[in-house]
Short mmCIF file of C-alpha atoms and ligand atoms in Angstrom, two decimals:
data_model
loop_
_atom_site.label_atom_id
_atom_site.label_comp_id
_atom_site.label_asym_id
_atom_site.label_seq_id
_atom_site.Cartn_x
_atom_site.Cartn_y
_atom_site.Cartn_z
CA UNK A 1 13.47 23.73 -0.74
CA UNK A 2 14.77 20.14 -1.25
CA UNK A 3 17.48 18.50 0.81
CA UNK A 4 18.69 16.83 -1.97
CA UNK A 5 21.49 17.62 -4.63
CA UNK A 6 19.42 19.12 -8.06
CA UNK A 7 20.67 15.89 -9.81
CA UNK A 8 19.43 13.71 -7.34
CA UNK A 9 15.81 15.75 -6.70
CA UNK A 10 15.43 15.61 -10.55
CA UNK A 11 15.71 11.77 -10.71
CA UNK A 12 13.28 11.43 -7.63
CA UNK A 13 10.99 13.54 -9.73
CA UNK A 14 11.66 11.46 -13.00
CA UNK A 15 10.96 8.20 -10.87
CA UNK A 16 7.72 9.52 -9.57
CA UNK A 17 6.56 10.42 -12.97
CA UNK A 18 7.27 6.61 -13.63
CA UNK A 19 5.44 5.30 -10.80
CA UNK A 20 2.23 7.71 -11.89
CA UNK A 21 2.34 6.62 -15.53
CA UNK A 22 2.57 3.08 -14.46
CA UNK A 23 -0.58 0.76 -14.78
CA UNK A 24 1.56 -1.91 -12.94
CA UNK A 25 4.08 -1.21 -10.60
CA UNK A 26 6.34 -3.96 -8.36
CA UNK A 27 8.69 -3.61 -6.04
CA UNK A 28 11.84 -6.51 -5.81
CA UNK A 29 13.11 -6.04 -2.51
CA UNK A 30 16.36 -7.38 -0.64
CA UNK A 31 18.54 -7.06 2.28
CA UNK A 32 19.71 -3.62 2.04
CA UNK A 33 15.96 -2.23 2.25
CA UNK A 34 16.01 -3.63 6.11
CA UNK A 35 20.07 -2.70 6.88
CA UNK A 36 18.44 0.71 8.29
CA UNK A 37 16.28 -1.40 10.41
CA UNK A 38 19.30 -2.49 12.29
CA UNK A 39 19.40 -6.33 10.15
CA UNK A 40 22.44 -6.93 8.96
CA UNK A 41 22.66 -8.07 5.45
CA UNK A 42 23.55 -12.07 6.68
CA UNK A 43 24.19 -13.07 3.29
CA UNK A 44 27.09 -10.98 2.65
CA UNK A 45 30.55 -11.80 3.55
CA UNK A 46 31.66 -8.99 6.15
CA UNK A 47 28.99 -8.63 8.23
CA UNK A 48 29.99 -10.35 11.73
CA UNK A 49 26.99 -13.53 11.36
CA UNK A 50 28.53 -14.40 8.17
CA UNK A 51 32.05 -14.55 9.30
CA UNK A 52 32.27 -16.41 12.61
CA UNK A 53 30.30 -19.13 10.78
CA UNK A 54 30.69 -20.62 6.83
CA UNK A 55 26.35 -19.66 6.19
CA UNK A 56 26.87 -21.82 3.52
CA UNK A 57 27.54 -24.60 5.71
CA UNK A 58 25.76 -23.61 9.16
CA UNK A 59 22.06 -22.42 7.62
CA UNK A 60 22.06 -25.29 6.03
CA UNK A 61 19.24 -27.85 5.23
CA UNK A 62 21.51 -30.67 5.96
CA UNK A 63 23.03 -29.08 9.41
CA UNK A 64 19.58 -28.62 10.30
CA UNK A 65 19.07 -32.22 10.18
CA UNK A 66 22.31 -33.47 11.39
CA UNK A 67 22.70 -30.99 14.04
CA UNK A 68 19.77 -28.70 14.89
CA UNK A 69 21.32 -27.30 18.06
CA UNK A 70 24.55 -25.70 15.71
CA UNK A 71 22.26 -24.35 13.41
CA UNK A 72 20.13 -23.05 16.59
CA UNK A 73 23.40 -21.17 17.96
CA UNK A 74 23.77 -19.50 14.89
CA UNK A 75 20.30 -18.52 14.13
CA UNK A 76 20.04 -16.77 17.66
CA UNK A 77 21.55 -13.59 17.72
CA UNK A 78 20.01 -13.12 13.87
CA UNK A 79 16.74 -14.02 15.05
CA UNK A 80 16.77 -11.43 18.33
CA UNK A 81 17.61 -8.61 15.42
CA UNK A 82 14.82 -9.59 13.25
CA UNK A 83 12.54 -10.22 15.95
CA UNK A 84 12.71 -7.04 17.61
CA UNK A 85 13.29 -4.81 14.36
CA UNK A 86 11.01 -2.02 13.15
CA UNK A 87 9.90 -1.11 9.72
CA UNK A 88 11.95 1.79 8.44
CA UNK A 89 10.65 4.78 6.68
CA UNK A 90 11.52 2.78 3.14
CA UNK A 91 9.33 0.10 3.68
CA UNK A 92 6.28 2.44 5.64
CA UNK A 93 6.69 4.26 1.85
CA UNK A 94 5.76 0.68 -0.53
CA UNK A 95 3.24 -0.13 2.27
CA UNK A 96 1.82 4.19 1.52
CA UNK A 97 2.33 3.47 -2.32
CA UNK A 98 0.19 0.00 -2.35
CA UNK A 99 -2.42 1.40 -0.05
CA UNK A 100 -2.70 4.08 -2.82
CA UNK A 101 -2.90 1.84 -5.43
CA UNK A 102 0.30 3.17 -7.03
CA UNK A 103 2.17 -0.43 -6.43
CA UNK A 104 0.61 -4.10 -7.02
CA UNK A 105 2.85 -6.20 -5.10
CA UNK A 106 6.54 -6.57 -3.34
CA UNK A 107 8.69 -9.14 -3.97
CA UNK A 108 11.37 -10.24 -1.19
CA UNK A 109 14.65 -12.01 -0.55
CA UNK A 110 13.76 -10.36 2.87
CA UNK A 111 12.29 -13.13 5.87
CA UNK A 112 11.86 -10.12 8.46
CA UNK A 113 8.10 -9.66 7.55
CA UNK A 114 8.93 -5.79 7.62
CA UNK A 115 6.85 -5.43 4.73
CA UNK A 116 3.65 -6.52 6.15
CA UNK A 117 4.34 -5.06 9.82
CA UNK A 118 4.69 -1.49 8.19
CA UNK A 119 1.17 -2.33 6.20
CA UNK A 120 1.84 -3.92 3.01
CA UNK A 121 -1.07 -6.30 1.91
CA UNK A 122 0.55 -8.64 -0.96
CA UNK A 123 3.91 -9.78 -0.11
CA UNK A 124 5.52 -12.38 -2.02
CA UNK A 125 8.34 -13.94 0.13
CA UNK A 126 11.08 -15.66 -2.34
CA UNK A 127 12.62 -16.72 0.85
CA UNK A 128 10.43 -17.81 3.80
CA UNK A 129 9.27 -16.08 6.79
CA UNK A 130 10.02 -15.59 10.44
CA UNK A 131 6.29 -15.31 10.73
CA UNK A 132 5.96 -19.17 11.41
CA UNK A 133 7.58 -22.26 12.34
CA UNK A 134 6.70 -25.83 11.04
CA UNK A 135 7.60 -29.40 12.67
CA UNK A 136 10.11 -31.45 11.19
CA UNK A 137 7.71 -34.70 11.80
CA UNK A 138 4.13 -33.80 12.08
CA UNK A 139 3.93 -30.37 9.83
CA UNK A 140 2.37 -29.05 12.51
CA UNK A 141 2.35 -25.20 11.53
CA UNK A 142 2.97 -22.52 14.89
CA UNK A 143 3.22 -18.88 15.22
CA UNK A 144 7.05 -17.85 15.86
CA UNK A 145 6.12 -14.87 18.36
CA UNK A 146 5.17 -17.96 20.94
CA UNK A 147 8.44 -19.49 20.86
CA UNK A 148 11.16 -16.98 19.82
CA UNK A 149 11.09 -14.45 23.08
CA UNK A 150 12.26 -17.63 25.04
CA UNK A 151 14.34 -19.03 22.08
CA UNK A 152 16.15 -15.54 22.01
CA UNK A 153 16.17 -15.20 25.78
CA UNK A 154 17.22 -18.40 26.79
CA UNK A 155 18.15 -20.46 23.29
CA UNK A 156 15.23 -22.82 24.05
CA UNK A 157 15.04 -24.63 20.86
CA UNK A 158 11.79 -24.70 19.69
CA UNK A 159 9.74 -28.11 20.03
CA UNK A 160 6.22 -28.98 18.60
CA UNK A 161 3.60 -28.81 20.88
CA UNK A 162 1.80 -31.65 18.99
CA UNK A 163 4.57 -34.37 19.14
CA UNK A 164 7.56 -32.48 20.77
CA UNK A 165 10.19 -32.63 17.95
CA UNK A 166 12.07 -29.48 16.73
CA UNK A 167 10.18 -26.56 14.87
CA UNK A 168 11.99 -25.71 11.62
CA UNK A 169 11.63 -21.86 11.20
CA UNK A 170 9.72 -21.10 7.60
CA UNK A 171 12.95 -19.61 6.21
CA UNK A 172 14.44 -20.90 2.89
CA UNK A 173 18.10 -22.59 4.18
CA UNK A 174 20.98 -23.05 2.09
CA UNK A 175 20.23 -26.35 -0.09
CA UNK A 176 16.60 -25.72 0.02
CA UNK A 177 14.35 -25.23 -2.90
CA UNK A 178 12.54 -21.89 -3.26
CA UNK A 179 8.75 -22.08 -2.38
CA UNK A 180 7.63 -22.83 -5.99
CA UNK A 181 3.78 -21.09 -5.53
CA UNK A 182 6.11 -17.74 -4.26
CA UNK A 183 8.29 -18.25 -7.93
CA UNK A 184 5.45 -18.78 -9.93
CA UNK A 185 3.42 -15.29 -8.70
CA UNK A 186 6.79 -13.15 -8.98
CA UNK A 187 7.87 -14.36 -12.46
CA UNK A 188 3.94 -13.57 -13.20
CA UNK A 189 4.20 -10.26 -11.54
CA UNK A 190 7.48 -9.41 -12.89
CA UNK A 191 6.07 -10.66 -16.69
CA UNK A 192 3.16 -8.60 -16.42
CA UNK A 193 4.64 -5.19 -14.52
CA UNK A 194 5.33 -1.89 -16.51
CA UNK A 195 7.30 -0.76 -13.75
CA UNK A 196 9.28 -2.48 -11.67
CA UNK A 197 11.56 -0.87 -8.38
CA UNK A 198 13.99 -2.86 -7.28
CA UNK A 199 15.42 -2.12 -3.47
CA UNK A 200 18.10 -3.05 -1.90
CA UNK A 201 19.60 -6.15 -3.46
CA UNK A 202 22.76 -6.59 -5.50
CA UNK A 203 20.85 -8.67 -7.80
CA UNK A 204 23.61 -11.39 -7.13
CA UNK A 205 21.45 -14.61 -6.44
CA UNK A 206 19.87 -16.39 -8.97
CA UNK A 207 16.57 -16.88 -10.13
CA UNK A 208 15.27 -13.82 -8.04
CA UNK A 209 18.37 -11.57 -9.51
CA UNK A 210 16.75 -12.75 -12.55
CA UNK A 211 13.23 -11.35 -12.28
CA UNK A 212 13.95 -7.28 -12.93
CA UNK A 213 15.19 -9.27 -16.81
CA UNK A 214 11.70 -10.50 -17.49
CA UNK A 215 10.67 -7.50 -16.71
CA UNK A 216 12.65 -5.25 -19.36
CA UNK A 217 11.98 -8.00 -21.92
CA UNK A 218 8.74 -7.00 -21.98
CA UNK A 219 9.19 -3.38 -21.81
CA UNK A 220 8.48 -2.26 -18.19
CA UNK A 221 10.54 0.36 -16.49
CA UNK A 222 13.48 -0.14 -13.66
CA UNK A 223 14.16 2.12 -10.93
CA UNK A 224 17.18 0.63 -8.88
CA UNK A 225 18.36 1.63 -5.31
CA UNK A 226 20.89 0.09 -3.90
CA UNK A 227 23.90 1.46 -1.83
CA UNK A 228 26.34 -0.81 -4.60
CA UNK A 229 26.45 -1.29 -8.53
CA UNK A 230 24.26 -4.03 -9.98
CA UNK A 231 24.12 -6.03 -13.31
CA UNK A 232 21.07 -4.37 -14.83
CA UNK A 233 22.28 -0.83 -13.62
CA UNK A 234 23.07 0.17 -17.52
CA UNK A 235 19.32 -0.71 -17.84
CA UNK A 236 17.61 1.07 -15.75
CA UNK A 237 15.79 4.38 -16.38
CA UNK A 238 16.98 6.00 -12.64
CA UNK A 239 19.56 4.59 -10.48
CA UNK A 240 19.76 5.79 -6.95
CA UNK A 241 23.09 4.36 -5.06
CA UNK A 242 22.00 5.82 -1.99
CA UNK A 243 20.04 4.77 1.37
CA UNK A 244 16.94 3.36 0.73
CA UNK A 245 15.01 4.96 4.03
CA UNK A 246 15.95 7.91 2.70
CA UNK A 247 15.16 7.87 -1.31
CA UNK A 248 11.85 5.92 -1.15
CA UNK A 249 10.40 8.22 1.28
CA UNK A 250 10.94 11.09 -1.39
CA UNK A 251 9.75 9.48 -4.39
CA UNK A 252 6.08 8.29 -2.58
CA UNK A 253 5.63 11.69 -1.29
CA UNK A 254 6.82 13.05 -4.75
CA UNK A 255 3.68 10.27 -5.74
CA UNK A 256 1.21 11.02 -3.55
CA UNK A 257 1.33 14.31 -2.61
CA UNK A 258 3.19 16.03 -6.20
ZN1 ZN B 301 5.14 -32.13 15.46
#
């Protein structure tokens, strides 16, 4: 028997059928896929990080530079809930779908490399990573595992072990440009999907919130879940406003196992 309401099973069915009939499928993912991984959604206003601090102002490119050690403050307690988070079962679903061949590729605003600890192979990150950290003078490229335990533990700021200056993490800050190789492979992915899920984001920041449009212009499908309303929302062919962990679970068994 399903758990879910008959109008909400028969979309998860409907959905499904989408994702088998698709030769193309990608996944846009945002913040609200890793909320029920215990990260809160630090872009939104609200949500304790965001309000003791202007973002805007604090994970900034140019407070970086000016004053790493503010910037280090605030990163902390965000870090220590990234660090030690766990893929839900939302993203151990894509990284089921993709191994299955039933999805090509996730975009996502996320930088909690969720996604590629629950198993998914191509990741597109339109934001950065916590995976690594890179010096502000030599480049030098380092792992973040080595450095954030103590940096969480003790707010040891990260220094290069090359030349000693601070270790930038590989996350896109406020006044930064998007990676442009990342941009170029999702607008190609999202101009050449028939399907395209999108998971968890309001679809509020431009150009990513832009992407699921390319999409439709060229005739792929949209599945949306998200827990508010979103622009494209009138467009879509299903739209879940429900938890994530719970609704992407259904429709990959409803795709792998009918
Ligand atoms: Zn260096």
């Amino acid at each position: 028997m399903s758990l879910f309401p008959p109008k909400t099973q028969s979309a998860i069915d409907f959905a499904a059928e989408l994702f088998r009939q698709a030769k193309h499928a990608v996944a846009l993912t945002g913040a609200g896929l890793s909320t029920p991984s215990g990260i809160p959604d630090f872009r939104s206003t609200g949500t304790g990080l965001w309000s003791r601090d202007e973002p805007m102002e604090v994970a900034s490119l140019s407070t970086f530079r000016t004053a790493p050690e503010r910037f280090f403050e605030w990163f902390r307690p965000l870090a220590g809930q990234i660090f030690y988070a766990k893929p839900n079962p939302a993203h151990l679903s894509l990284a089921q779908l993709e191994n299955a061949g039933h999805v090509r590729s996730i975009i996502t605003q996320n930088i909690d490399t969720l996604h590629q600890r629950a198993g998914s192979q191509t990741v597109i990150e339109m934001h950065g990573t916590m995976q690594t950290l890179t010096c502000t003078q030599c480049y030098h490229r380092a792992e973040a595992k080595f450095y954030l335990d103590e940096f969480i533990a003790n707010g040891r700021i990260p220094c290069c072990p090359r030349c000693g200056n601070t270790l930038k993490p590989d996350v896109i800050l406020f006044g930064e440009q998007l990676p442009q190789a990342a941009w170029s492979r999702a607008q190609r992915e999202a101009r050449s999907c028939d399907l395209m899920l999108v998971i968890g984001s309001s679809l509020e920041v431009l150009p990513v919130a832009g992407l699921p449009m390319q999409a439709l212009d060229r005739g792929a499908h949209l599945i949306i879940v998200n827990n508010v309303q979103t622009y494209l929302d009138v467009r879509a062919d299903v739209v879940f406003t429900e938890d994530a962990a719970v609704i992407i679970p259904a429709i990959a068994e409803k795709v792998l196992n009918g």
